[in-house]
């Protein structure tokens, strides 16, 4: 029994790592398509369209029941719109700041989550958590200044933070 749990944990960890790699490399595809002349809306349409096809094939093979009620439809619609807005603001930010910087800033959500959990939900803050937050913030501050001595475009940064 322990072996099964261990294998599931390893499998879950590997899936998490792969998901992070695939999500983190998303901007590479977007930048290539931008260079070919596509706009943000078209890039996201292609991204979501391919995801829909892949997920649909998986669900068909698994013979999943796709029926939903009105309340579930409303929830799924709201969540879909939020996810779309998040993706659009991130992809629009690539027009103003480097995709690598934008993606790095995007992942500061973990810092925000840790701070919110500590402040609002009284979650215990460990020395490791504080060290991680401080190091992450130092990294973000270092990103803020470009090699030429300028700073990041404020519009791009705001778009990422909204994302």
CSV table of N, CA and C in Angstrom, one decimal:
chain,number,residue,atom,x,y,z
A,1,UNK,N,0.8,-1.2,0.0
A,1,UNK,CA,0.0,0.0,0.0
A,1,UNK,C,0.9,1.3,0.0
A,2,UNK,N,1.9,1.3,0.8
A,2,UNK,CA,2.8,2.4,0.9
A,2,UNK,C,3.5,2.7,-0.5
A,3,UNK,N,3.8,1.6,-1.2
A,3,UNK,CA,4.5,1.7,-2.5
A,3,UNK,C,3.6,2.4,-3.5
A,4,UNK,N,2.3,2.1,-3.5
A,4,UNK,CA,1.3,2.7,-4.4
A,4,UNK,C,1.2,4.2,-4.1
A,5,UNK,N,1.2,4.6,-2.8
A,5,UNK,CA,1.1,6.0,-2.4
A,5,UNK,C,2.4,6.7,-2.9
A,6,UNK,N,3.5,6.0,-2.7
A,6,UNK,CA,4.8,6.6,-3.1
A,6,UNK,C,4.8,6.8,-4.6
A,7,UNK,N,4.4,5.8,-5.3
A,7,UNK,CA,4.4,6.0,-6.8
A,7,UNK,C,3.4,7.1,-7.2
A,8,UNK,N,2.3,7.2,-6.6
A,8,UNK,CA,1.4,8.3,-6.9
A,8,UNK,C,2.0,9.6,-6.6
A,9,UNK,N,2.7,9.7,-5.5
A,9,UNK,CA,3.4,10.9,-5.1
A,9,UNK,C,4.5,11.3,-6.2
A,10,UNK,N,5.2,10.3,-6.6
A,10,UNK,CA,6.3,10.5,-7.6
A,10,UNK,C,5.6,10.9,-8.9
A,11,UNK,N,4.6,10.2,-9.3
A,11,UNK,CA,3.9,10.5,-10.5
A,11,UNK,C,3.3,12.0,-10.5
A,12,UNK,N,2.7,12.3,-9.4
A,12,UNK,CA,2.1,13.6,-9.2
A,12,UNK,C,3.2,14.7,-9.2
A,13,UNK,N,4.3,14.4,-8.6
A,13,UNK,CA,5.4,15.4,-8.6
A,13,UNK,C,5.9,15.6,-10.1
A,14,UNK,N,6.1,14.5,-10.8
A,14,UNK,CA,6.5,14.6,-12.2
A,14,UNK,C,5.5,15.4,-13.0
A,15,UNK,N,4.3,15.1,-12.8
A,15,UNK,CA,3.2,15.8,-13.6
A,15,UNK,C,3.3,17.3,-13.2
A,16,UNK,N,3.5,17.6,-12.0
A,16,UNK,CA,3.6,19.0,-11.6
A,16,UNK,C,4.8,19.7,-12.2
A,17,UNK,N,5.9,19.0,-12.3
A,17,UNK,CA,7.1,19.6,-12.9
A,17,UNK,C,6.9,19.8,-14.4
A,18,UNK,N,6.3,18.8,-15.1
A,18,UNK,CA,6.0,18.9,-16.5
A,18,UNK,C,5.0,20.0,-16.8
A,19,UNK,N,4.0,20.2,-15.9
A,19,UNK,CA,3.0,21.3,-16.1
A,19,UNK,C,3.7,22.6,-16.0
A,20,UNK,N,4.6,22.8,-15.0
A,20,UNK,CA,5.4,24.0,-14.8
A,20,UNK,C,6.2,24.3,-16.0
A,21,UNK,N,6.9,23.3,-16.6
A,21,UNK,CA,7.8,23.4,-17.7
A,21,UNK,C,6.9,23.9,-18.9
A,22,UNK,N,5.8,23.1,-19.2
A,22,UNK,CA,5.0,23.5,-20.3
A,22,UNK,C,4.4,24.9,-20.2
A,23,UNK,N,3.9,25.2,-19.0
A,23,UNK,CA,3.3,26.5,-18.8
A,23,UNK,C,4.4,27.6,-18.9
A,24,UNK,N,5.6,27.3,-18.3
A,24,UNK,CA,6.7,28.3,-18.4
A,24,UNK,C,7.2,28.6,-19.8
A,25,UNK,N,7.1,27.6,-20.6
A,25,UNK,CA,7.6,27.8,-22.0
A,25,UNK,C,6.5,28.3,-23.0
A,26,UNK,N,5.3,28.5,-22.5
A,26,UNK,CA,4.3,29.1,-23.3
A,26,UNK,C,4.7,30.3,-24.0
A,27,UNK,N,5.4,31.3,-23.4
A,27,UNK,CA,5.7,32.5,-24.1
A,27,UNK,C,6.6,32.3,-25.3
A,28,UNK,N,7.4,31.2,-25.3
A,28,UNK,CA,8.2,30.9,-26.5
A,28,UNK,C,7.4,30.8,-27.8
A,29,UNK,N,6.3,30.0,-27.6
A,29,UNK,CA,5.4,29.8,-28.8
A,29,UNK,C,4.7,31.1,-29.2
A,30,UNK,N,4.3,31.9,-28.2
A,30,UNK,CA,3.6,33.1,-28.4
A,30,UNK,C,4.5,34.1,-29.2
A,31,UNK,N,5.8,34.2,-28.7
A,31,UNK,CA,6.7,35.1,-29.4
A,31,UNK,C,7.0,34.7,-30.8
A,32,UNK,N,7.1,33.4,-31.1
A,32,UNK,CA,7.3,32.9,-32.4
A,32,UNK,C,6.1,33.3,-33.3
A,33,UNK,N,4.9,33.1,-32.8
A,33,UNK,CA,3.7,33.5,-33.5
A,33,UNK,C,3.6,35.0,-33.7
A,34,UNK,N,4.0,35.8,-32.7
A,34,UNK,CA,4.0,37.2,-32.9
A,34,UNK,C,4.9,37.6,-34.0
A,35,UNK,N,6.1,37.0,-34.0
A,35,UNK,CA,7.1,37.3,-35.1
A,35,UNK,C,6.5,36.9,-36.5
A,36,UNK,N,5.6,36.0,-36.5
A,36,UNK,CA,5.0,35.6,-37.8
A,36,UNK,C,3.8,36.5,-38.2
A,37,UNK,N,3.5,37.5,-37.3
A,37,UNK,CA,2.5,38.5,-37.6
A,37,UNK,C,1.1,38.2,-36.9
A,38,UNK,N,1.0,37.2,-36.1
A,38,UNK,CA,-0.2,37.0,-35.4
A,38,UNK,C,-0.4,38.0,-34.2
A,39,UNK,N,-1.7,38.3,-33.9
A,39,UNK,CA,-1.9,39.2,-32.8
A,39,UNK,C,-2.3,38.3,-31.5
A,40,UNK,N,-2.4,39.0,-30.4
A,40,UNK,CA,-2.6,38.3,-29.1
A,40,UNK,C,-3.9,37.4,-29.2
A,41,UNK,N,-5.0,38.0,-29.7
A,41,UNK,CA,-6.2,37.3,-29.7
A,41,UNK,C,-6.1,36.0,-30.6
A,42,UNK,N,-5.4,36.1,-31.7
A,42,UNK,CA,-5.3,34.9,-32.5
A,42,UNK,C,-4.4,33.8,-31.9
A,43,UNK,N,-3.3,34.3,-31.2
A,43,UNK,CA,-2.4,33.3,-30.5
A,43,UNK,C,-3.2,32.6,-29.4
A,44,UNK,N,-4.0,33.3,-28.6
A,44,UNK,CA,-4.7,32.7,-27.6
A,44,UNK,C,-5.8,31.8,-28.1
A,45,UNK,N,-6.4,32.2,-29.2
A,45,UNK,CA,-7.5,31.4,-29.8
A,45,UNK,C,-6.9,30.0,-30.2
A,46,UNK,N,-5.7,30.1,-30.8
A,46,UNK,CA,-5.0,28.8,-31.2
A,46,UNK,C,-4.6,28.0,-30.0
A,47,UNK,N,-4.1,28.7,-29.0
A,47,UNK,CA,-3.7,28.0,-27.8
A,47,UNK,C,-4.9,27.2,-27.1
A,48,UNK,N,-6.0,28.0,-26.9
A,48,UNK,CA,-7.2,27.4,-26.3
A,48,UNK,C,-7.8,26.4,-27.2
A,49,UNK,N,-7.8,26.6,-28.5
A,49,UNK,CA,-8.4,25.7,-29.5
A,49,UNK,C,-7.6,24.3,-29.4
A,50,UNK,N,-6.3,24.4,-29.4
A,50,UNK,CA,-5.5,23.1,-29.3
A,50,UNK,C,-5.8,22.4,-28.0
A,51,UNK,N,-5.9,23.2,-26.9
A,51,UNK,CA,-6.1,22.5,-25.6
A,51,UNK,C,-7.5,21.9,-25.6
A,52,UNK,N,-8.5,22.6,-26.2
A,52,UNK,CA,-9.9,22.0,-26.3
A,52,UNK,C,-9.9,20.7,-27.1
A,53,UNK,N,-9.1,20.6,-28.2
A,53,UNK,CA,-9.1,19.4,-29.0
A,53,UNK,C,-8.5,18.3,-28.2
A,54,UNK,N,-7.3,18.5,-27.5
A,54,UNK,CA,-6.6,17.5,-26.8
A,54,UNK,C,-7.5,17.0,-25.6
A,55,UNK,N,-8.1,17.9,-24.9
A,55,UNK,CA,-8.9,17.5,-23.7
A,55,UNK,C,-10.2,16.8,-24.2
A,56,UNK,N,-10.8,17.2,-25.3
A,56,UNK,CA,-11.9,16.5,-25.8
A,56,UNK,C,-11.6,15.1,-26.2
A,57,UNK,N,-10.5,14.9,-26.8
A,57,UNK,CA,-10.1,13.5,-27.2
A,57,UNK,C,-9.9,12.7,-26.0
A,58,UNK,N,-9.2,13.2,-25.0
A,58,UNK,CA,-9.0,12.4,-23.7
A,58,UNK,C,-10.4,12.1,-23.1
A,59,UNK,N,-11.3,13.1,-23.0
A,59,UNK,CA,-12.6,12.8,-22.4
A,59,UNK,C,-13.4,11.8,-23.2
A,60,UNK,N,-13.3,11.9,-24.5
A,60,UNK,CA,-14.0,10.9,-25.4
A,60,UNK,C,-13.5,9.5,-25.1
A,61,UNK,N,-12.2,9.3,-25.1
A,61,UNK,CA,-11.6,8.0,-24.8
A,61,UNK,C,-11.9,7.5,-23.4
A,62,UNK,N,-12.1,8.4,-22.5
A,62,UNK,CA,-12.4,8.0,-21.1
A,62,UNK,C,-13.9,7.8,-20.9
A,63,UNK,N,-14.7,8.2,-22.0
A,63,UNK,CA,-16.1,8.1,-22.0
A,63,UNK,C,-16.7,8.8,-20.8
A,64,UNK,N,-16.2,10.1,-20.6
A,64,UNK,CA,-16.7,10.9,-19.5
A,64,UNK,C,-18.1,11.5,-19.9
A,65,UNK,N,-18.9,11.7,-18.9
A,65,UNK,CA,-20.2,12.3,-19.0
A,65,UNK,C,-20.0,13.8,-18.9
A,66,UNK,N,-20.3,14.5,-20.0
A,66,UNK,CA,-20.0,16.0,-20.1
A,66,UNK,C,-21.3,16.8,-19.8
A,67,UNK,N,-22.3,16.2,-19.3
A,67,UNK,CA,-23.5,17.0,-19.0
A,67,UNK,C,-23.3,17.8,-17.7
A,68,UNK,N,-23.8,19.1,-17.8
A,68,UNK,CA,-23.7,20.0,-16.7
A,68,UNK,C,-25.0,20.7,-16.5
A,69,UNK,N,-25.3,21.2,-15.3
A,69,UNK,CA,-26.5,21.9,-15.1
A,69,UNK,C,-26.3,23.4,-15.2
A,70,UNK,N,-27.4,24.2,-15.1
A,70,UNK,CA,-27.2,25.6,-15.3
A,70,UNK,C,-26.3,26.3,-14.3
A,71,UNK,N,-26.3,25.9,-13.1
A,71,UNK,CA,-25.4,26.4,-12.1
A,71,UNK,C,-23.9,26.1,-12.5
A,72,UNK,N,-23.6,24.9,-12.9
A,72,UNK,CA,-22.3,24.5,-13.3
A,72,UNK,C,-21.9,25.3,-14.5
A,73,UNK,N,-22.8,25.5,-15.4
A,73,UNK,CA,-22.5,26.3,-16.6
A,73,UNK,C,-22.1,27.7,-16.3
A,74,UNK,N,-22.9,28.3,-15.4
A,74,UNK,CA,-22.5,29.7,-14.9
A,74,UNK,C,-21.2,29.7,-14.3
A,75,UNK,N,-20.9,28.8,-13.4
A,75,UNK,CA,-19.6,28.7,-12.8
A,75,UNK,C,-18.4,28.5,-13.8
A,76,UNK,N,-18.6,27.6,-14.7
A,76,UNK,CA,-17.6,27.3,-15.7
A,76,UNK,C,-17.4,28.5,-16.6
A,77,UNK,N,-18.5,29.2,-16.9
A,77,UNK,CA,-18.4,30.4,-17.8
A,77,UNK,C,-17.6,31.5,-17.1
A,78,UNK,N,-17.9,31.7,-15.8
A,78,UNK,CA,-17.2,32.8,-15.0
A,78,UNK,C,-15.7,32.4,-14.9
A,79,UNK,N,-15.4,31.2,-14.6
A,79,UNK,CA,-14.0,30.8,-14.4
A,79,UNK,C,-13.3,30.9,-15.8
A,80,UNK,N,-14.0,30.5,-16.8
A,80,UNK,CA,-13.4,30.6,-18.2
A,80,UNK,C,-13.1,32.0,-18.6
A,81,UNK,N,-14.0,32.9,-18.2
A,81,UNK,CA,-13.7,34.3,-18.5
A,81,UNK,C,-12.5,34.9,-17.7
A,82,UNK,N,-12.5,34.5,-16.5
A,82,UNK,CA,-11.3,34.9,-15.6
A,82,UNK,C,-10.0,34.4,-16.2
A,83,UNK,N,-10.0,33.1,-16.6
A,83,UNK,CA,-8.8,32.5,-17.1
A,83,UNK,C,-8.4,33.2,-18.4
A,84,UNK,N,-9.4,33.5,-19.2
A,84,UNK,CA,-9.1,34.2,-20.5
A,84,UNK,C,-8.5,35.6,-20.3
A,85,UNK,N,-9.1,36.3,-19.3
A,85,UNK,CA,-8.6,37.6,-19.0
A,85,UNK,C,-7.2,37.5,-18.4
A,86,UNK,N,-6.9,36.5,-17.6
A,86,UNK,CA,-5.6,36.3,-17.1
A,86,UNK,C,-4.6,36.1,-18.3
A,87,UNK,N,-4.9,35.2,-19.2
A,87,UNK,CA,-4.0,34.9,-20.3
A,87,UNK,C,-3.9,36.1,-21.2
A,88,UNK,N,-4.9,36.8,-21.5
A,88,UNK,CA,-4.9,38.0,-22.4
A,88,UNK,C,-3.9,39.1,-21.8
A,89,UNK,N,-4.1,39.3,-20.5
A,89,UNK,CA,-3.2,40.4,-19.9
A,89,UNK,C,-1.8,40.0,-19.9
A,90,UNK,N,-1.5,38.7,-19.7
A,90,UNK,CA,-0.1,38.2,-19.7
A,90,UNK,C,0.4,38.3,-21.1
A,91,UNK,N,-0.3,37.8,-22.1
A,91,UNK,CA,0.2,37.8,-23.5
A,91,UNK,C,0.3,39.3,-24.0
A,92,UNK,N,-0.6,40.2,-23.6
A,92,UNK,CA,-0.5,41.6,-24.0
A,92,UNK,C,0.8,42.2,-23.4
A,93,UNK,N,1.1,41.7,-22.2
A,93,UNK,CA,2.3,42.3,-21.5
A,93,UNK,C,3.6,42.1,-22.3
A,94,UNK,N,3.6,41.0,-23.1
A,94,UNK,CA,4.8,40.7,-23.9
A,94,UNK,C,5.1,41.8,-25.0
A,95,UNK,N,4.1,42.6,-25.3
A,95,UNK,CA,4.3,43.7,-26.2
A,95,UNK,C,5.1,44.8,-25.5
A,96,UNK,N,5.1,44.8,-24.2
A,96,UNK,CA,5.7,45.9,-23.4
A,96,UNK,C,7.0,45.5,-22.7
A,97,UNK,N,7.1,44.3,-22.2
A,97,UNK,CA,8.3,43.8,-21.5
A,97,UNK,C,8.7,42.5,-22.0
A,98,UNK,N,9.9,42.1,-21.8
A,98,UNK,CA,10.4,40.8,-22.2
A,98,UNK,C,9.5,39.6,-21.6
A,99,UNK,N,9.3,38.6,-22.4
A,99,UNK,CA,8.4,37.5,-22.0
A,99,UNK,C,9.0,36.8,-20.8
A,100,UNK,N,10.3,36.7,-20.7
A,100,UNK,CA,10.9,36.0,-19.5
A,100,UNK,C,10.7,36.8,-18.3
A,101,UNK,N,10.8,38.1,-18.4
A,101,UNK,CA,10.6,39.0,-17.2
A,101,UNK,C,9.1,38.9,-16.8
A,102,UNK,N,8.2,39.0,-17.8
A,102,UNK,CA,6.8,38.9,-17.6
A,102,UNK,C,6.4,37.6,-16.9
A,103,UNK,N,7.0,36.5,-17.3
A,103,UNK,CA,6.7,35.2,-16.7
A,103,UNK,C,7.2,35.1,-15.3
A,104,UNK,N,8.4,35.7,-15.1
A,104,UNK,CA,9.0,35.7,-13.7
A,104,UNK,C,8.1,36.5,-12.8
A,105,UNK,N,7.7,37.7,-13.3
A,105,UNK,CA,6.8,38.5,-12.4
A,105,UNK,C,5.4,37.8,-12.2
A,106,UNK,N,4.9,37.1,-13.2
A,106,UNK,CA,3.7,36.4,-13.0
A,106,UNK,C,3.8,35.4,-11.9
A,107,UNK,N,4.9,34.7,-11.7
A,107,UNK,CA,5.0,33.7,-10.7
A,107,UNK,C,5.2,34.3,-9.3
A,108,UNK,N,5.2,35.6,-9.2
A,108,UNK,CA,5.2,36.2,-7.8
A,108,UNK,C,3.9,36.0,-7.1
A,109,UNK,N,2.9,35.4,-7.8
A,109,UNK,CA,1.6,35.1,-7.2
A,109,UNK,C,1.8,34.2,-5.9
A,110,UNK,N,2.9,33.4,-5.9
A,110,UNK,CA,3.2,32.6,-4.8
A,110,UNK,C,3.5,33.4,-3.5
A,111,UNK,N,4.3,34.5,-3.8
A,111,UNK,CA,4.6,35.4,-2.7
A,111,UNK,C,3.3,36.1,-2.2
A,112,UNK,N,2.5,36.5,-3.1
A,112,UNK,CA,1.2,37.2,-2.7
A,112,UNK,C,0.3,36.2,-1.9
A,113,UNK,N,0.3,35.0,-2.4
A,113,UNK,CA,-0.5,33.9,-1.7
A,113,UNK,C,0.0,33.7,-0.3
A,114,UNK,N,1.3,33.6,-0.1
A,114,UNK,CA,1.9,33.4,1.2
A,114,UNK,C,1.6,34.5,2.1
A,115,UNK,N,1.7,35.7,1.6
A,115,UNK,CA,1.4,36.9,2.5
A,115,UNK,C,-0.1,37.0,2.8
A,116,UNK,N,-0.9,36.7,1.9
A,116,UNK,CA,-2.4,36.7,2.2
A,116,UNK,C,-2.7,35.7,3.2
A,117,UNK,N,-2.2,34.5,3.0
A,117,UNK,CA,-2.5,33.4,3.9
A,117,UNK,C,-2.0,33.7,5.3
A,118,UNK,N,-0.9,34.4,5.5
A,118,UNK,CA,-0.4,34.7,6.8
A,118,UNK,C,-1.2,35.9,7.4
A,119,UNK,N,-1.5,36.9,6.6
A,119,UNK,CA,-2.3,38.0,7.1
A,119,UNK,C,-3.7,37.8,7.4
A,120,UNK,N,-4.4,37.1,6.4
A,120,UNK,CA,-5.8,37.0,6.5
A,120,UNK,C,-6.3,35.7,7.2
A,121,UNK,N,-5.5,34.6,7.0
A,121,UNK,CA,-5.9,33.3,7.5
A,121,UNK,C,-5.0,32.8,8.7
A,122,UNK,N,-4.1,33.7,9.1
A,122,UNK,CA,-3.2,33.4,10.3
A,122,UNK,C,-2.4,32.1,10.1
A,123,UNK,N,-2.0,31.8,8.9
A,123,UNK,CA,-1.2,30.7,8.7
A,123,UNK,C,0.2,30.9,9.3
A,124,UNK,N,0.8,29.9,9.9
A,124,UNK,CA,2.1,30.0,10.5
A,124,UNK,C,3.1,30.3,9.5
A,125,UNK,N,3.9,31.3,9.8
A,125,UNK,CA,5.0,31.7,8.9
A,125,UNK,C,6.3,31.2,9.4
A,126,UNK,N,7.0,30.4,8.6
A,126,UNK,CA,8.3,29.8,9.0
A,126,UNK,C,9.4,30.7,8.5
A,127,UNK,N,10.6,30.4,9.0
A,127,UNK,CA,11.8,31.1,8.6
A,127,UNK,C,12.0,30.8,7.1
A,128,UNK,N,11.8,29.6,6.7
A,128,UNK,CA,11.9,29.2,5.2
A,128,UNK,C,11.0,30.1,4.4
A,129,UNK,N,9.8,30.3,4.8
A,129,UNK,CA,8.8,31.1,4.0
A,129,UNK,C,9.3,32.5,3.9
A,130,UNK,N,9.7,33.1,5.0
A,130,UNK,CA,10.2,34.5,5.0
A,130,UNK,C,11.4,34.6,4.1
A,131,UNK,N,12.4,33.6,4.2
A,131,UNK,CA,13.6,33.7,3.4
A,131,UNK,C,13.2,33.6,1.9
A,132,UNK,N,12.2,32.7,1.6
A,132,UNK,CA,11.8,32.6,0.2
A,132,UNK,C,11.2,33.9,-0.3
A,133,UNK,N,10.3,34.5,0.5
A,133,UNK,CA,9.7,35.8,0.1
A,133,UNK,C,10.8,36.8,-0.1
A,134,UNK,N,11.7,37.0,0.8
A,134,UNK,CA,12.7,38.0,0.7
A,134,UNK,C,13.6,37.8,-0.5
A,135,UNK,N,14.0,36.5,-0.8
A,135,UNK,CA,14.8,36.2,-1.9
A,135,UNK,C,14.1,36.5,-3.2
A,136,UNK,N,12.8,36.1,-3.2
A,136,UNK,CA,12.0,36.4,-4.4
A,136,UNK,C,11.8,37.9,-4.7
A,137,UNK,N,11.6,38.6,-3.7
A,137,UNK,CA,11.4,40.1,-3.8
A,137,UNK,C,12.7,40.7,-4.3
A,138,UNK,N,13.8,40.3,-3.8
A,138,UNK,CA,15.1,40.8,-4.2
A,138,UNK,C,15.3,40.5,-5.7
A,139,UNK,N,14.9,39.3,-6.1
A,139,UNK,CA,15.0,38.9,-7.5
A,139,UNK,C,14.1,39.8,-8.4
A,140,UNK,N,13.0,40.1,-8.0
A,140,UNK,CA,12.0,40.9,-8.7
A,140,UNK,C,12.6,42.4,-8.8
A,141,UNK,N,13.2,42.9,-7.7
A,141,UNK,CA,13.8,44.2,-7.7
A,141,UNK,C,15.0,44.2,-8.7
A,142,UNK,N,15.8,43.2,-8.8
A,142,UNK,CA,16.9,43.1,-9.7
A,142,UNK,C,16.4,43.1,-11.1
A,143,UNK,N,15.2,42.5,-11.4
A,143,UNK,CA,14.7,42.4,-12.7
A,143,UNK,C,14.2,43.8,-13.2
A,144,UNK,N,13.8,44.6,-12.2
A,144,UNK,CA,13.2,45.9,-12.5
A,144,UNK,C,14.1,46.8,-13.3
A,145,UNK,N,15.4,46.7,-13.1
A,145,UNK,CA,16.3,47.6,-13.8
A,145,UNK,C,16.9,46.8,-15.0
A,146,UNK,N,16.8,47.5,-16.2
A,146,UNK,CA,17.4,46.8,-17.4
A,146,UNK,C,18.9,47.0,-17.5
A,147,UNK,N,19.5,46.3,-18.4
A,147,UNK,CA,21.0,46.4,-18.6
A,147,UNK,C,21.4,47.8,-19.0
A,148,UNK,N,20.5,48.5,-19.7
A,148,UNK,CA,20.8,49.9,-20.2
A,148,UNK,C,20.6,50.9,-19.1
A,149,UNK,N,20.2,50.5,-17.9
A,149,UNK,CA,20.0,51.5,-16.8
A,149,UNK,C,18.6,52.0,-16.7
A,150,UNK,N,17.7,51.7,-17.7
A,150,UNK,CA,16.3,52.1,-17.6
A,150,UNK,C,15.5,51.1,-16.7
A,151,UNK,N,14.2,51.4,-16.6
A,151,UNK,CA,13.4,50.5,-15.8
A,151,UNK,C,12.4,49.8,-16.7
A,152,UNK,N,11.7,48.9,-16.2
A,152,UNK,CA,10.7,48.2,-17.0
A,152,UNK,C,9.5,49.1,-17.3
A,153,UNK,N,8.8,48.8,-18.4
A,153,UNK,CA,7.7,49.5,-18.8
A,153,UNK,C,6.5,49.3,-17.8
A,154,UNK,N,6.0,50.3,-17.3
A,154,UNK,CA,5.0,50.2,-16.3
A,154,UNK,C,3.7,49.5,-16.8
A,155,UNK,N,3.3,49.8,-18.0
A,155,UNK,CA,2.1,49.2,-18.6
A,155,UNK,C,2.3,47.6,-18.6
A,156,UNK,N,3.5,47.2,-19.0
A,156,UNK,CA,3.7,45.7,-19.0
A,156,UNK,C,3.7,45.1,-17.7
A,157,UNK,N,4.3,45.8,-16.7
A,157,UNK,CA,4.3,45.3,-15.3
A,157,UNK,C,2.8,45.2,-14.8
A,158,UNK,N,2.0,46.3,-15.0
A,158,UNK,CA,0.7,46.3,-14.5
A,158,UNK,C,-0.1,45.2,-15.2
A,159,UNK,N,0.1,45.0,-16.5
A,159,UNK,CA,-0.7,43.9,-17.2
A,159,UNK,C,-0.3,42.5,-16.6
A,160,UNK,N,1.0,42.3,-16.2
A,160,UNK,CA,1.3,41.0,-15.6
A,160,UNK,C,0.7,40.9,-14.2
A,161,UNK,N,0.7,42.0,-13.4
A,161,UNK,CA,0.2,41.9,-12.1
A,161,UNK,C,-1.4,41.6,-12.2
A,162,UNK,N,-2.0,42.2,-13.1
A,162,UNK,CA,-3.5,42.0,-13.3
A,162,UNK,C,-3.7,40.5,-13.7
A,163,UNK,N,-2.8,40.0,-14.5
A,163,UNK,CA,-2.9,38.6,-14.9
A,163,UNK,C,-2.8,37.7,-13.7
